[in-house]
Amino acid sequence: MEIREVFARNLRTARLAKGLSQEELAHRADIDRTYISSLERGVYNASIDVVDRLAKALEIEVAELLSRKKSGTIKRH
Amino acid sequence: MEIREVFARNLRTARLAKGLSQEELAHRADIDRTYISSLERGVYNASIDVVDRLAKALEIEVAELLSRKKSGTIKRH
DNA sequence: GTGTGACTCGAAGTCCGTG
DNA sequence: ACACGGACTTCGAGTCACA
C-alpha cells in the first residue's frame, strides 16, 4: 500500500474526527481547498511541510497522519 | 523549527546509528547519493514517499524520521 | 565519503471554474 | 460541502562535475 493512500485515509479520518470541512481545514493550514480534496483522494505525494501544517491544523501528531496502523488486518490464518 | 530541518537531523542520526554511509543508504533506498546529502542538509521538503523509502531502508518507522522529540531541550528556566 | 552549484523535468501546489 | 477539470507557477526529484 502506497504511503500516499495511507496518508489520504488518515487525513480524512482525522479531519472528520475534528468535525472540520475541507474548506475550514484548508483555511487553517493555509492550503488550497482543492488540494486538500486531492490529498484525501490520494492523488499526490505531499511534501512533509504540508503534512506538518495539516497536523498542526488538526492538532495531532505528524505520525498519526502517516501511520500504517491497521485496525482490521488480523490474518485469519 | 522547520520540519525539513527536523527531518534532516533525524535522518542523519538514524543513518549513523545504523553505521551506514550516505552511499550505502542511497543504494538501499534507490536514491541518488547527492540527493541524500541534500536532504541531510535540509535543502528540500521531501515528499512522503521519499521519507517512506528511507524509513524502510533504515528499518525504522516514518514517525521516527519526522518526530520533533528532543533529547536535550529541557528548559532550565 | 561528503558538500555544492548548475542543470533538466515532472510532480507539487495554486487559482479559476463547473456540476 | 465536495469532486473534478484546465491552466498556471513553484519546487522537489534526480543527475553530473568538481572540490
Short mmCIF file of C-alpha atoms (C1' of nucleotides) in Angstrom, two decimals:
data_model
loop_
_atom_site.label_atom_id
_atom_site.label_comp_id
_atom_site.label_asym_id
_atom_site.label_seq_id
_atom_site.Cartn_x
_atom_site.Cartn_y
_atom_site.Cartn_z
CA MET A 1 0.00 0.00 0.00
CA GLU A 2 1.35 3.32 -1.04
CA ILE A 3 2.13 5.84 1.64
CA ARG A 4 0.04 8.49 -0.06
CA GLU A 5 -3.04 6.30 0.24
CA VAL A 6 -2.33 5.73 3.92
CA PHE A 7 -1.99 9.46 4.31
CA ALA A 8 -5.20 10.08 2.36
CA ARG A 9 -7.22 7.81 4.62
CA ASN A 10 -5.70 9.12 7.83
CA LEU A 11 -6.19 12.71 6.77
CA ARG A 12 -9.86 12.28 6.05
CA THR A 13 -10.42 10.32 9.23
CA ALA A 14 -8.63 12.92 11.34
CA ARG A 15 -10.46 15.81 9.68
CA LEU A 16 -13.85 14.25 10.21
CA ALA A 17 -12.94 13.39 13.79
CA LYS A 18 -12.43 17.10 14.33
CA GLY A 19 -15.68 17.92 12.59
CA LEU A 20 -14.00 20.15 10.03
CA SER A 21 -14.89 20.69 6.40
CA GLN A 22 -12.18 20.60 3.75
CA GLU A 23 -12.55 24.33 3.36
CA GLU A 24 -12.12 25.03 7.05
CA LEU A 25 -9.07 22.81 7.22
CA ALA A 26 -7.68 24.43 4.11
CA HIS A 27 -8.03 27.83 5.68
CA ARG A 28 -6.44 26.75 8.96
CA ALA A 29 -3.48 25.11 7.28
CA ASP A 30 -3.22 27.81 4.63
CA ILE A 31 -3.51 25.27 1.83
CA ASP A 32 -5.67 25.40 -1.25
CA ARG A 33 -9.15 23.92 -0.84
CA THR A 34 -8.97 21.78 -3.95
CA TYR A 35 -5.57 20.48 -2.99
CA ILE A 36 -6.93 19.09 0.29
CA SER A 37 -9.53 17.33 -1.78
CA SER A 38 -6.82 15.84 -3.98
CA LEU A 39 -4.80 14.70 -1.00
CA GLU A 40 -7.77 12.91 0.52
CA ARG A 41 -8.25 11.11 -2.76
CA GLY A 42 -4.62 10.00 -2.80
CA VAL A 43 -3.68 11.90 -5.93
CA TYR A 44 -0.38 13.35 -4.73
CA ASN A 45 2.65 12.58 -2.60
CA ALA A 46 2.50 15.57 -0.31
CA SER A 47 5.71 17.13 0.93
CA ILE A 48 6.48 16.93 4.61
CA ASP A 49 5.80 20.57 5.25
CA VAL A 50 2.19 20.31 4.14
CA VAL A 51 1.83 17.19 6.28
CA ASP A 52 3.29 19.18 9.14
CA ARG A 53 0.94 22.11 8.59
CA LEU A 54 -2.05 19.79 8.38
CA ALA A 55 -1.06 18.01 11.57
CA LYS A 56 -0.85 21.34 13.35
CA ALA A 57 -4.18 22.49 11.96
CA LEU A 58 -5.71 19.23 13.17
CA GLU A 59 -3.88 19.41 16.48
CA ILE A 60 -2.44 15.94 16.12
CA GLU A 61 0.96 14.39 15.60
CA VAL A 62 2.51 14.02 12.17
CA ALA A 63 2.92 10.33 12.92
CA GLU A 64 -0.83 9.97 13.20
CA LEU A 65 -1.24 11.05 9.60
CA LEU A 66 1.41 8.70 8.26
CA SER A 67 0.87 5.63 10.39
CA ARG A 68 0.04 2.37 8.67
CA LYS A 69 -1.56 1.06 11.82
CA LYS A 70 -4.34 -1.19 10.77
CA SER A 71 -7.48 -1.92 12.67
CA GLY A 72 -8.90 -4.65 10.52
CA THR A 73 -5.95 -6.60 9.20
CA ILE A 74 -5.92 -9.54 11.51
CA LYS A 75 -4.91 -12.52 9.48
CA ARG A 76 -7.42 -15.28 9.86
CA HIS A 77 -4.77 -17.94 9.16
CA MET B 1 11.89 24.94 13.60
CA GLU B 2 11.08 23.82 10.13
CA ILE B 3 10.04 20.24 9.62
CA ARG B 4 12.62 19.73 6.95
CA GLU B 5 15.38 20.56 9.41
CA VAL B 6 13.91 18.12 11.91
CA PHE B 7 13.87 15.52 9.18
CA ALA B 8 17.43 16.36 8.18
CA ARG B 9 18.72 15.86 11.71
CA ASN B 10 16.75 12.69 12.31
CA LEU B 11 17.82 11.22 9.01
CA ARG B 12 21.49 11.76 9.69
CA THR B 13 21.16 10.48 13.24
CA ALA B 14 19.31 7.36 12.13
CA ARG B 15 21.77 6.69 9.33
CA LEU B 16 24.77 6.96 11.61
CA ALA B 17 23.03 4.83 14.21
CA LYS B 18 22.88 2.11 11.59
CA GLY B 19 26.50 2.67 10.69
CA LEU B 20 25.70 3.43 7.08
CA SER B 21 27.39 5.85 4.72
CA GLN B 22 25.31 8.13 2.53
CA GLU B 23 26.35 5.98 -0.40
CA GLU B 24 25.19 2.77 1.21
CA LEU B 25 21.89 4.27 2.24
CA ALA B 26 21.46 5.75 -1.20
CA HIS B 27 21.93 2.33 -2.72
CA ARG B 28 19.49 0.66 -0.33
CA ALA B 29 16.76 3.24 -0.83
CA ASP B 30 17.45 3.55 -4.54
CA ILE B 31 18.07 7.27 -4.23
CA ASP B 32 20.98 9.29 -5.53
CA ARG B 33 23.82 9.85 -3.09
CA THR B 34 23.94 13.58 -3.56
CA TYR B 35 20.23 13.81 -3.00
CA ILE B 36 20.61 12.14 0.38
CA SER B 37 23.28 14.70 1.09
CA SER B 38 20.83 17.48 0.23
CA LEU B 39 18.17 16.02 2.46
CA GLU B 40 20.53 15.79 5.41
CA ARG B 41 21.36 19.44 4.90
CA GLY B 42 17.71 20.42 4.95
CA VAL B 43 17.63 21.72 1.41
CA TYR B 44 14.26 20.22 0.48
CA ASN B 45 10.87 19.44 1.89
CA ALA B 46 10.97 15.79 0.98
CA SER B 47 7.80 14.15 -0.23
CA ILE B 48 6.28 11.45 1.89
CA ASP B 49 7.20 8.64 -0.44
CA VAL B 50 10.88 9.50 -0.20
CA VAL B 51 10.56 9.57 3.58
CA ASP B 52 8.80 6.24 3.40
CA ARG B 53 11.53 4.65 1.28
CA LEU B 54 14.24 5.95 3.59
CA ALA B 55 12.44 4.66 6.65
CA LYS B 56 12.25 1.22 5.08
CA ALA B 57 15.91 1.28 4.09
CA LEU B 58 16.78 2.22 7.66
CA GLU B 59 14.35 -0.29 9.10
CA ILE B 60 12.63 2.28 11.27
CA GLU B 61 9.26 3.96 11.45
CA VAL B 62 8.41 7.00 9.37
CA ALA B 63 7.45 8.75 12.59
CA GLU B 64 11.00 8.39 13.84
CA LEU B 65 12.27 10.49 10.97
CA LEU B 66 9.71 13.24 11.47
CA SER B 67 9.49 13.43 15.22
CA ARG B 68 10.39 16.69 16.92
CA LYS B 69 11.13 14.85 20.13
CA LYS B 70 14.09 16.49 21.71
CA SER B 71 16.57 14.86 23.99
CA GLY B 72 18.35 17.95 25.20
CA THR B 73 15.70 20.63 25.37
CA ILE B 74 14.83 20.57 29.00
CA LYS B 75 14.25 24.14 29.94
CA ARG B 76 16.45 25.07 32.85
CA HIS B 77 14.41 28.26 33.32
"C1'" DG C 1 32.84 9.83 1.89
"C1'" DT C 2 30.63 14.18 1.53
"C1'" DG C 3 29.17 19.22 0.08
"C1'" DT C 4 27.74 22.09 -3.55
"C1'" DG C 5 26.28 24.65 -7.88
"C1'" DA C 6 24.13 24.09 -12.15
"C1'" DC C 7 21.02 21.83 -14.68
"C1'" DT C 8 16.54 19.39 -16.57
"C1'" DC C 9 12.00 17.67 -15.86
"C1'" DG C 10 7.87 16.35 -13.97
"C1'" DA C 11 5.15 16.47 -9.83
"C1'" DA C 12 3.57 19.52 -6.15
"C1'" DG C 13 0.67 23.15 -5.22
"C1'" DT C 14 -2.47 27.45 -6.60
"C1'" DC C 15 -6.34 29.59 -8.78
"C1'" DC C 16 -10.07 29.74 -11.79
"C1'" DG C 17 -14.29 27.45 -12.71
"C1'" DT C 18 -18.27 23.55 -13.20
"C1'" DG C 19 -21.92 20.23 -11.51
"C1'" DA D 1 -19.59 20.75 1.15
"C1'" DC D 2 -17.18 18.06 -2.10
"C1'" DA D 3 -15.23 16.03 -6.76
"C1'" DC D 4 -13.13 17.21 -10.68
"C1'" DG D 5 -11.07 19.68 -14.59
"C1'" DG D 6 -7.84 23.14 -17.05
"C1'" DA D 7 -4.12 26.42 -16.93
"C1'" DC D 8 -0.75 28.06 -14.49
"C1'" DT D 9 3.66 28.66 -11.29
"C1'" DT D 10 6.80 26.76 -7.89
"C1'" DC D 11 9.72 23.41 -6.17
"C1'" DG D 12 11.11 18.64 -5.32
"C1'" DA D 13 13.37 14.66 -7.83
"C1'" DG D 14 17.19 13.15 -9.92
"C1'" DT D 15 21.89 13.52 -12.24
"C1'" DC D 16 26.60 15.42 -13.15
"C1'" DA D 17 31.21 17.51 -12.48
"C1'" DC D 18 34.23 19.18 -9.23
"C1'" DA D 19 36.36 20.36 -4.85
#
